[in-house]
PDB file of N, CA and C in Angstrom:
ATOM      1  N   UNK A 185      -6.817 -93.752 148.170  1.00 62.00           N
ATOM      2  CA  UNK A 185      -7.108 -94.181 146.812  1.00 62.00           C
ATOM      3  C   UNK A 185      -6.916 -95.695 146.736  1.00 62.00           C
ATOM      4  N   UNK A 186      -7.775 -96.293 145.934  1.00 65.00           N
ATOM      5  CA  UNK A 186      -8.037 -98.111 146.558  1.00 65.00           C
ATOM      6  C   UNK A 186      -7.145 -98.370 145.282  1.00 65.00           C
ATOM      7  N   UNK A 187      -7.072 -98.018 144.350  1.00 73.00           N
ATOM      8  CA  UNK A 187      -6.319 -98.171 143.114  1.00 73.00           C
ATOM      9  C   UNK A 187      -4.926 -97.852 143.395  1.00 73.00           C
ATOM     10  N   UNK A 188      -4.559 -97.082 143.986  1.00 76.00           N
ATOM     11  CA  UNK A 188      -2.776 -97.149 143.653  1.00 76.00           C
ATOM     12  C   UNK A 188      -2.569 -98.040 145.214  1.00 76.00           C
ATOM     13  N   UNK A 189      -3.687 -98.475 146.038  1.00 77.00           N
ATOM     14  CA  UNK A 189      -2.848 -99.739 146.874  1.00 77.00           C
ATOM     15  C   UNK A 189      -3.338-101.066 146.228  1.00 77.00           C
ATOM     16  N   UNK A 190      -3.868-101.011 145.315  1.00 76.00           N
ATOM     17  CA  UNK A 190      -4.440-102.404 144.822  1.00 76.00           C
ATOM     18  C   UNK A 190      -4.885-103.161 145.918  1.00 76.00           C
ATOM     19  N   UNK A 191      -6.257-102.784 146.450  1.00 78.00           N
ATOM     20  CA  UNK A 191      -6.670-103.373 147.697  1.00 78.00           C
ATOM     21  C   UNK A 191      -7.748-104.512 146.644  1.00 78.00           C
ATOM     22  N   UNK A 192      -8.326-105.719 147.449  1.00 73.00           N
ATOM     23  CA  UNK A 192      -8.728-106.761 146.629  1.00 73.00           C
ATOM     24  C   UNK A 192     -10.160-106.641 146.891  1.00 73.00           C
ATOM     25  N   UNK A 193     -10.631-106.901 145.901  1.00 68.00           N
ATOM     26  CA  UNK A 193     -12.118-106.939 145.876  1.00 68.00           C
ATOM     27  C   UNK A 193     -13.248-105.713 146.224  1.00 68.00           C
ATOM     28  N   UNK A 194     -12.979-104.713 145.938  1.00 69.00           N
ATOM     29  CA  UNK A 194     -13.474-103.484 146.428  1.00 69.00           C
ATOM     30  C   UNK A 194     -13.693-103.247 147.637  1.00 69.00           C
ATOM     31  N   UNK A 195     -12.796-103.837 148.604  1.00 73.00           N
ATOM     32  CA  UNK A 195     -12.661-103.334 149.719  1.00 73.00           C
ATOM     33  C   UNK A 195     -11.849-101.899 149.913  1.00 73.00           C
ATOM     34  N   UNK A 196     -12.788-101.563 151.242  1.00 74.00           N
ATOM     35  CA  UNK A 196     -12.929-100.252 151.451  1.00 74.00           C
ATOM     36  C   UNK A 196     -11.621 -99.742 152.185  1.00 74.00           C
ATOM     37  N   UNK A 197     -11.260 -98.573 152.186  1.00 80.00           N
ATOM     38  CA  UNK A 197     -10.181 -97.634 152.589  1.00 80.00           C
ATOM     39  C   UNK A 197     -10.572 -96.972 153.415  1.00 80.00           C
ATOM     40  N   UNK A 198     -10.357 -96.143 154.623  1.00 83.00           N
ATOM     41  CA  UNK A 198     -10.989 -95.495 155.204  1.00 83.00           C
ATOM     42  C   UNK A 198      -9.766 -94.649 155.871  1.00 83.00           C
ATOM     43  N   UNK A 199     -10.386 -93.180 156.155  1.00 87.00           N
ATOM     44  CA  UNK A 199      -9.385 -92.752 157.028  1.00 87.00           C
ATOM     45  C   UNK A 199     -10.119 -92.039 157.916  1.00 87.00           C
ATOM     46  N   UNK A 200     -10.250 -92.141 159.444  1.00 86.00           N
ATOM     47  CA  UNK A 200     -11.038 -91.642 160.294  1.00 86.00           C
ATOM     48  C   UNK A 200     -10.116 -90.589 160.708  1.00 86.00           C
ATOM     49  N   UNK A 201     -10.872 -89.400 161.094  1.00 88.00           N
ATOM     50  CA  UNK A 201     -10.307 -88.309 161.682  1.00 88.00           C
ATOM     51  C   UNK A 201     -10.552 -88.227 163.103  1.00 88.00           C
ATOM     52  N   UNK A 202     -10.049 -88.390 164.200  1.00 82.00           N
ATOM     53  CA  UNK A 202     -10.573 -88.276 165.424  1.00 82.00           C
ATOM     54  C   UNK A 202     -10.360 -86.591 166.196  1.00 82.00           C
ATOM     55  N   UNK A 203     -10.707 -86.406 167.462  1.00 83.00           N
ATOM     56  CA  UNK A 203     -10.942 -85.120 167.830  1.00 83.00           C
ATOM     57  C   UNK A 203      -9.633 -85.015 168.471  1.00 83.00           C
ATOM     58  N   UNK A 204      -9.037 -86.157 168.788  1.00 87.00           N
ATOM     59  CA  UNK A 204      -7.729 -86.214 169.689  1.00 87.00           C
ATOM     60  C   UNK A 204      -6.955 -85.604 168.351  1.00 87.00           C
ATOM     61  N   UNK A 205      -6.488 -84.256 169.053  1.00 92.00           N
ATOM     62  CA  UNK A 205      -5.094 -83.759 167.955  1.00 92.00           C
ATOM     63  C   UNK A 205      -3.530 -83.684 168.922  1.00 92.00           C
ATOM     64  N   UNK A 206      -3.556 -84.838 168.750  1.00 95.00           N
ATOM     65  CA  UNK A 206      -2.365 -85.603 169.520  1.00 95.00           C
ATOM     66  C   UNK A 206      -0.950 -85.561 168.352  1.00 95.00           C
ATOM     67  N   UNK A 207      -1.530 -85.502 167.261  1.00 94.00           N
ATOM     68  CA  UNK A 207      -0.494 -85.725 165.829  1.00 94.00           C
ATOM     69  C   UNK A 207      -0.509 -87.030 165.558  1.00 94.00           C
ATOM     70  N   UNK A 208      -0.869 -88.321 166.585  1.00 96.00           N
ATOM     71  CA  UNK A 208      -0.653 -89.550 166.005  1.00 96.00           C
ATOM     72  C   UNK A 208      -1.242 -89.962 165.364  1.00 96.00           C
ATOM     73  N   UNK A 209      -0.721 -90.871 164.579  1.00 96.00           N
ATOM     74  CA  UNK A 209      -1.405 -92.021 163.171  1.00 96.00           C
ATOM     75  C   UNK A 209      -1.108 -93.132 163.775  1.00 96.00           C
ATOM     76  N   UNK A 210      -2.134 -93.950 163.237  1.00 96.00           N
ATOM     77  CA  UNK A 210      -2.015 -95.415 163.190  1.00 96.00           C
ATOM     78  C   UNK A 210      -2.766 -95.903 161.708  1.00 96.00           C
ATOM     79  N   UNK A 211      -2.200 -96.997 161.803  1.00 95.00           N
ATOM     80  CA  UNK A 211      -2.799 -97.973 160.412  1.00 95.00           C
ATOM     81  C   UNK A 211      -3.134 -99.435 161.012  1.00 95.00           C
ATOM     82  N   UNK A 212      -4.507 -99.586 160.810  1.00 94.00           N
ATOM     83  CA  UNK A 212      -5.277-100.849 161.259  1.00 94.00           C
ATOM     84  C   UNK A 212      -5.668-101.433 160.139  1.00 94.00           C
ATOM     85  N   UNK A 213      -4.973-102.700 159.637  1.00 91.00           N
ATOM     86  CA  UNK A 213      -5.218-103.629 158.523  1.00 91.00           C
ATOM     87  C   UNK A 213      -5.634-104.881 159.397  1.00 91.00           C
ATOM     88  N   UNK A 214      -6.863-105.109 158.729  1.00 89.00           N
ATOM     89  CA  UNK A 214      -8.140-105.635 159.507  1.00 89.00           C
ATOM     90  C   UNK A 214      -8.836-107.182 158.503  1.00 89.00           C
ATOM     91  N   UNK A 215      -9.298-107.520 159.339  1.00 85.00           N
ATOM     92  CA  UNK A 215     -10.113-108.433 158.422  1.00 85.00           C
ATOM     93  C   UNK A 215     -11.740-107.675 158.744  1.00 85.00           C
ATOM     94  N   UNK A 216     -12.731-108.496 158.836  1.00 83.00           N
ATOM     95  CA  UNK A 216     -13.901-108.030 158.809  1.00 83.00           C
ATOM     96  C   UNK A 216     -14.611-107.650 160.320  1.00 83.00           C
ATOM     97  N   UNK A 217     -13.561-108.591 161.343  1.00 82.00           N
ATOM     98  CA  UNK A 217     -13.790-108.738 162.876  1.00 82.00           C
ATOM     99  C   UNK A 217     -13.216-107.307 163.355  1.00 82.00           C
ATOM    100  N   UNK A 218     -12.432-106.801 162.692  1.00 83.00           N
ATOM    101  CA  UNK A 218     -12.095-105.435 162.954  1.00 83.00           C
ATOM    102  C   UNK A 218     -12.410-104.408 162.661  1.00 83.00           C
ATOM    103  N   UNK A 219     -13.745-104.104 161.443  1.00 83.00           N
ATOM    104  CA  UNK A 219     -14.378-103.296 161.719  1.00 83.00           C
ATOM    105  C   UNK A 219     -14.929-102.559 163.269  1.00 83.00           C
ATOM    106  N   UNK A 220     -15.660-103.609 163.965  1.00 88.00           N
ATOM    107  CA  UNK A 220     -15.425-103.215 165.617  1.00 88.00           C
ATOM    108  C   UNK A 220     -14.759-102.945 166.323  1.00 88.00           C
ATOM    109  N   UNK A 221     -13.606-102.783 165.828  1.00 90.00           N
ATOM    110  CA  UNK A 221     -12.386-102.260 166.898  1.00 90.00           C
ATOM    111  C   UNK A 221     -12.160-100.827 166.395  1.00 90.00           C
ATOM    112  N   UNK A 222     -12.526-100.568 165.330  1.00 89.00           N
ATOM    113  CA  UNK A 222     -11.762 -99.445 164.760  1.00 89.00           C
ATOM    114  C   UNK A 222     -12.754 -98.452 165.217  1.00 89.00           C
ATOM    115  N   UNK A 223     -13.795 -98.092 166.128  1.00 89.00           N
ATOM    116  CA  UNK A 223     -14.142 -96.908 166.436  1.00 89.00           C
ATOM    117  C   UNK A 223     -13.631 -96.728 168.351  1.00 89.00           C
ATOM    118  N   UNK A 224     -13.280 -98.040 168.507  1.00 91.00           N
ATOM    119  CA  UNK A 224     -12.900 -97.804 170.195  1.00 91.00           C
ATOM    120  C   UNK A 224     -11.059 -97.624 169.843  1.00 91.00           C
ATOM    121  N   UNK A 225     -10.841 -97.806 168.697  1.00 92.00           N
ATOM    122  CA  UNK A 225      -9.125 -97.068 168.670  1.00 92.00           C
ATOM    123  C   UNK A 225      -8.746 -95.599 168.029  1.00 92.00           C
ATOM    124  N   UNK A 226     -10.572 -94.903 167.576  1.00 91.00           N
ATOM    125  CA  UNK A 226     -10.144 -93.658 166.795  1.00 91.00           C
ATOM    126  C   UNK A 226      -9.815 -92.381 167.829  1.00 91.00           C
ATOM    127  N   UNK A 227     -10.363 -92.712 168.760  1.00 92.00           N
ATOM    128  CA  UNK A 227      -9.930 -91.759 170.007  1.00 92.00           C
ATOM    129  C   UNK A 227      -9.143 -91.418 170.379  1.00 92.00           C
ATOM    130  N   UNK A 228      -7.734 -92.446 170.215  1.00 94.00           N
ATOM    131  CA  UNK A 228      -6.526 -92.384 170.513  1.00 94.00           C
ATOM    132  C   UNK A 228      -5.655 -91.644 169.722  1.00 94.00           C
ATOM    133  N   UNK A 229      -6.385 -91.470 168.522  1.00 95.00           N
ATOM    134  CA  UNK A 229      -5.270 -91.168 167.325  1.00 95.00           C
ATOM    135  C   UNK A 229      -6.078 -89.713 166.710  1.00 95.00           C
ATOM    136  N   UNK A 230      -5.318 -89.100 166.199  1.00 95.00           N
ATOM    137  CA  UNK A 230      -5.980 -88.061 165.469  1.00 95.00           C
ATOM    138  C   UNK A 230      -6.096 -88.772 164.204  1.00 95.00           C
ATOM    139  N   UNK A 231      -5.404 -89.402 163.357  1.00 95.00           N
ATOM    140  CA  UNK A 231      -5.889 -90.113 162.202  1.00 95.00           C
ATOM    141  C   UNK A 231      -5.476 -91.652 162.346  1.00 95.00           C
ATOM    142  N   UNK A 232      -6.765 -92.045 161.846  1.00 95.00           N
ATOM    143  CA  UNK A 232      -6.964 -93.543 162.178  1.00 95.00           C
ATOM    144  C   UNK A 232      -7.135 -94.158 160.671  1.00 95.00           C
ATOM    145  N   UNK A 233      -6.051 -94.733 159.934  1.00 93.00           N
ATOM    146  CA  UNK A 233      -5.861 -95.537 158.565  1.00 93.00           C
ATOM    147  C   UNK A 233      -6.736 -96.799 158.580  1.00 93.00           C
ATOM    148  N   UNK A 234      -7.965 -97.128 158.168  1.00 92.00           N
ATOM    149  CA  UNK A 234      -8.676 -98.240 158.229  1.00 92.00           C
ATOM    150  C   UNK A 234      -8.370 -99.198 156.632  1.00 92.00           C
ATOM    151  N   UNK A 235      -7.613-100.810 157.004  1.00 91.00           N
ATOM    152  CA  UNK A 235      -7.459-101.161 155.351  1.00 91.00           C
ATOM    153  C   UNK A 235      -8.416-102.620 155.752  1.00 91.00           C
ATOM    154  N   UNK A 236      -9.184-102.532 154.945  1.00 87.00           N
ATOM    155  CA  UNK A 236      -9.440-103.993 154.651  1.00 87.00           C
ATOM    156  C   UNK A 236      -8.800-105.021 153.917  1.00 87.00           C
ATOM    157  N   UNK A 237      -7.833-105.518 154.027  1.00 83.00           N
ATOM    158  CA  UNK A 237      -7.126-106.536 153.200  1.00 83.00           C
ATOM    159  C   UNK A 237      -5.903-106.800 153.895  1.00 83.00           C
ATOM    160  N   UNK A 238      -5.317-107.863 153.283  1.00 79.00           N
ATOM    161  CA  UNK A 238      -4.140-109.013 153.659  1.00 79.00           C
ATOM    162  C   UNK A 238      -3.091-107.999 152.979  1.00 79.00           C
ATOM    163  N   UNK A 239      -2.581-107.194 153.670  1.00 80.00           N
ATOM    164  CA  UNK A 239      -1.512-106.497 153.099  1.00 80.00           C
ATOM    165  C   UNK A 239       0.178-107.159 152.639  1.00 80.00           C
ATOM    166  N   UNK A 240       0.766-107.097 151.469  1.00 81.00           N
ATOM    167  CA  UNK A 240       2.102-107.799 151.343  1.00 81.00           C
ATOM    168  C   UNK A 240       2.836-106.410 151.284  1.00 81.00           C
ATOM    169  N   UNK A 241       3.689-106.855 151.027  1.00 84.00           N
ATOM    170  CA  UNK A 241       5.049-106.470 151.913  1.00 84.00           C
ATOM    171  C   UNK A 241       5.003-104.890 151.451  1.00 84.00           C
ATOM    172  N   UNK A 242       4.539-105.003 149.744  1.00 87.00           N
ATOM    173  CA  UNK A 242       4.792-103.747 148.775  1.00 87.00           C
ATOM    174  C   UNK A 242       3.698-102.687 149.006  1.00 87.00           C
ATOM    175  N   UNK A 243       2.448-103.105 149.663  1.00 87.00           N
ATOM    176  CA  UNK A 243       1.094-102.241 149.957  1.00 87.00           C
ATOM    177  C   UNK A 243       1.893-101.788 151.686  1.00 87.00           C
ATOM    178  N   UNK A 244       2.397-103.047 152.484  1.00 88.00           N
ATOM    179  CA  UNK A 244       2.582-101.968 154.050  1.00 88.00           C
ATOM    180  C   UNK A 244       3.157-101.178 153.813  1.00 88.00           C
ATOM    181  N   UNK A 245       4.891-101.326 153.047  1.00 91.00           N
ATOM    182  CA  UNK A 245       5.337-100.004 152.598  1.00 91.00           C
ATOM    183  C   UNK A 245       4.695 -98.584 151.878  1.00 91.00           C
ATOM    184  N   UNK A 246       3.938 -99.321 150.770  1.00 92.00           N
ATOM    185  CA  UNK A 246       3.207 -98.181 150.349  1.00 92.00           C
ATOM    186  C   UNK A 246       2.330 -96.990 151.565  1.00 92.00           C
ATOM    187  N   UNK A 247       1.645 -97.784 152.494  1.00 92.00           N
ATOM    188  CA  UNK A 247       1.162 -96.930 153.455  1.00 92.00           C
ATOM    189  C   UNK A 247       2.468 -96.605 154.244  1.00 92.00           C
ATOM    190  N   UNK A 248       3.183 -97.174 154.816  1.00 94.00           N
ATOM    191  CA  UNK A 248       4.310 -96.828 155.675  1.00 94.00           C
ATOM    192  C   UNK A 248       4.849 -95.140 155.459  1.00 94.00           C
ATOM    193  N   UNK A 249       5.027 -95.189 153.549  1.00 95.00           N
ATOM    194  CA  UNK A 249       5.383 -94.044 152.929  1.00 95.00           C
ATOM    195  C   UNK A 249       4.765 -92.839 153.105  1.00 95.00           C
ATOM    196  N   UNK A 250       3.258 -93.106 152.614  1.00 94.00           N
ATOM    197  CA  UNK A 250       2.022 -92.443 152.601  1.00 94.00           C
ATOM    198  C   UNK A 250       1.552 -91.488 153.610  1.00 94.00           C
ATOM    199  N   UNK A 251       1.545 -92.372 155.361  1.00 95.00           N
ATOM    200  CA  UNK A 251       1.083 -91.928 156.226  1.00 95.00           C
ATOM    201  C   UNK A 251       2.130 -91.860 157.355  1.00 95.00           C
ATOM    202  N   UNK A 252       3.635 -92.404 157.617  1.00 96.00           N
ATOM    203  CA  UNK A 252       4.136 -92.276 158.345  1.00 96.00           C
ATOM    204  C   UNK A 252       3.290 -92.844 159.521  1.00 96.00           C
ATOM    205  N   UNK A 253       2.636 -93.468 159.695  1.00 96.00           N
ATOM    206  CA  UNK A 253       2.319 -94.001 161.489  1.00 96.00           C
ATOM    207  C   UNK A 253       3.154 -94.160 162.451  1.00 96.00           C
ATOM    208  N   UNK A 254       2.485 -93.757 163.444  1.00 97.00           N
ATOM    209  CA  UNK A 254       3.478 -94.031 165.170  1.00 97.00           C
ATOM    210  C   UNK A 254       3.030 -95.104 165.117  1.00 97.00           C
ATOM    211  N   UNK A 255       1.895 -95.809 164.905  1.00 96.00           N
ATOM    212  CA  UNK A 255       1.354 -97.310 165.142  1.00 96.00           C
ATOM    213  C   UNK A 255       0.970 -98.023 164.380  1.00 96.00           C
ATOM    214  N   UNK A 256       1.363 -99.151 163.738  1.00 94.00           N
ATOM    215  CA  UNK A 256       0.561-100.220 162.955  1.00 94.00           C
ATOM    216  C   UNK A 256      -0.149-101.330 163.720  1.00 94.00           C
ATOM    217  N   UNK A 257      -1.038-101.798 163.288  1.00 93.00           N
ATOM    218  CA  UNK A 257      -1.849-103.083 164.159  1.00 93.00           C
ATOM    219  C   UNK A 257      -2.204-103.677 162.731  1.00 93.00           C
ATOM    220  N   UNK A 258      -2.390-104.882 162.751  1.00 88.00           N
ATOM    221  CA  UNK A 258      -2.871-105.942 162.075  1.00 88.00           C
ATOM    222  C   UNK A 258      -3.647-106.603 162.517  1.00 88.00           C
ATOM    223  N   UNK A 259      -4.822-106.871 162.349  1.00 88.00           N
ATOM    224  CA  UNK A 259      -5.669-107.852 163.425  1.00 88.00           C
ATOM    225  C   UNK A 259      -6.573-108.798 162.655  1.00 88.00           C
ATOM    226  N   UNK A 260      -5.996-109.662 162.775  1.00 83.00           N
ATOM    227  CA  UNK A 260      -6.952-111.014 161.850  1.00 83.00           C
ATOM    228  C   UNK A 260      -7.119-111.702 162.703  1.00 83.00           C
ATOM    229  N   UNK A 261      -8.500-112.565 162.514  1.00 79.00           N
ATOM    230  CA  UNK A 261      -8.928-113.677 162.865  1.00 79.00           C
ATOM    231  C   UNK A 261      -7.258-115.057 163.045  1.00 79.00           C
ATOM    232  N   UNK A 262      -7.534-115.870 163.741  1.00 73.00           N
ATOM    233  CA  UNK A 262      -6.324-116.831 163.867  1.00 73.00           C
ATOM    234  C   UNK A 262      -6.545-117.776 162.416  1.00 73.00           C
ATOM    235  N   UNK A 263      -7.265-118.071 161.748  1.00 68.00           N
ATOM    236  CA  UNK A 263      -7.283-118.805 160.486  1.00 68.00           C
ATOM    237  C   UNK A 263      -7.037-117.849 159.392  1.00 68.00           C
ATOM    238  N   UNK A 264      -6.719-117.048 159.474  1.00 64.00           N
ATOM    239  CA  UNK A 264      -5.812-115.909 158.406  1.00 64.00           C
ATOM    240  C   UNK A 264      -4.706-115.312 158.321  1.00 64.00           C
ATOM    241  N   UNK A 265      -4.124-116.183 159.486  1.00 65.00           N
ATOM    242  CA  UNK A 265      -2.956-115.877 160.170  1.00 65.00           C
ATOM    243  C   UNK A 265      -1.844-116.914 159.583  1.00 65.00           C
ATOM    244  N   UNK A 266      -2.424-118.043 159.201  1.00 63.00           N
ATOM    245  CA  UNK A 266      -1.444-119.305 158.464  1.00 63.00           C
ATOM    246  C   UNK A 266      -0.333-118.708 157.937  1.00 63.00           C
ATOM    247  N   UNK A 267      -0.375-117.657 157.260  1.00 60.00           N
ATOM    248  CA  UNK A 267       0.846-117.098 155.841  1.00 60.00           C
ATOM    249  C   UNK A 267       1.690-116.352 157.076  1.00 60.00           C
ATOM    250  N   UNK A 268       1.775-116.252 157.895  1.00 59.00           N
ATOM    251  CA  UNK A 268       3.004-115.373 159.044  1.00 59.00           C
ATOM    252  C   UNK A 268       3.155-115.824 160.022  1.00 59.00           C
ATOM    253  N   UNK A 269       2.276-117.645 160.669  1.00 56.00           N
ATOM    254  CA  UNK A 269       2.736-118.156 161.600  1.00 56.00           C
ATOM    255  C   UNK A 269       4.000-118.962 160.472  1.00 56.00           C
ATOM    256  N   UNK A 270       4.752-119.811 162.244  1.00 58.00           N
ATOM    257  CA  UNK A 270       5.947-121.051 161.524  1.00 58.00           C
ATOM    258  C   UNK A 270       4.867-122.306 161.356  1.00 58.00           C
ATOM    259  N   UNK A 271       5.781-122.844 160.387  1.00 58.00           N
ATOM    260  CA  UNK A 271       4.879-124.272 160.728  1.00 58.00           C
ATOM    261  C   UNK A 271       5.727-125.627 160.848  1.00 58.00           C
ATOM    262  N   UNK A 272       5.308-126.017 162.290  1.00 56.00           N
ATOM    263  CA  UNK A 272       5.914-127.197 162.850  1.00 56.00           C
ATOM    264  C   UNK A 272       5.658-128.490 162.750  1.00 56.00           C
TER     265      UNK A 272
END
C-alpha cells in the first residue's frame, strides 16, 4: 500500500513472488537504475520487496516491520548517495 509508506510521487511498490520457496525476503529500495536488477535478484528470494524511493529512517522501519527481510539492499546511483556519505 503506497499510502501508509508515503512513497513520493506515485512511485510504484512492488512485490515479486519468485518460484524459489526458500522462505527468504529481501527489500530492494532502488532508484530508477534498479529497476534492472530486480528481476536477476527475484530468483533468489521467494519474495522480492521492490520500493522506489529514498527511504528515511520511519518508512525502512515501516517495511522492516511489515516484511521481516533476511536481506535489505539499497542501490542508488553515486549522486544520490550525498545524504549517507561523510563529508570531508
Amino acid at each position: 500500500d503506497r499510502k501508509r509508506y508515503n512513497l513520493t510521487n506515485g512511485r510504484p511498490l512492488f512485490l515479486l513472488k519468485g518460484k524459489n520457496k526458500n522462505g527468504l525476503t529481501a527489500i530492494l529500495f532502488r532508484d530508477s537504475f534498479g529497476q534492472q536488477l530486480a528481476p536477476f535478484l527475484a530468483p533468489y528470494f521467494e519474495n522480492l520487496v521492490v520500493v522506489w524511493d529514498r527511504p528515511n529512517r520511519k518508512m525502512v522501519n515501516m517495511f522492516l516491520d511489515d516484511y521481516d527481510p533476511d536481506v535489505v539492499i539499497e542501490q542508488r546511483v553515486e549522486r544520490y548517495m550525498s545524504h549517507i556519505m561523510p563529508r570531508f
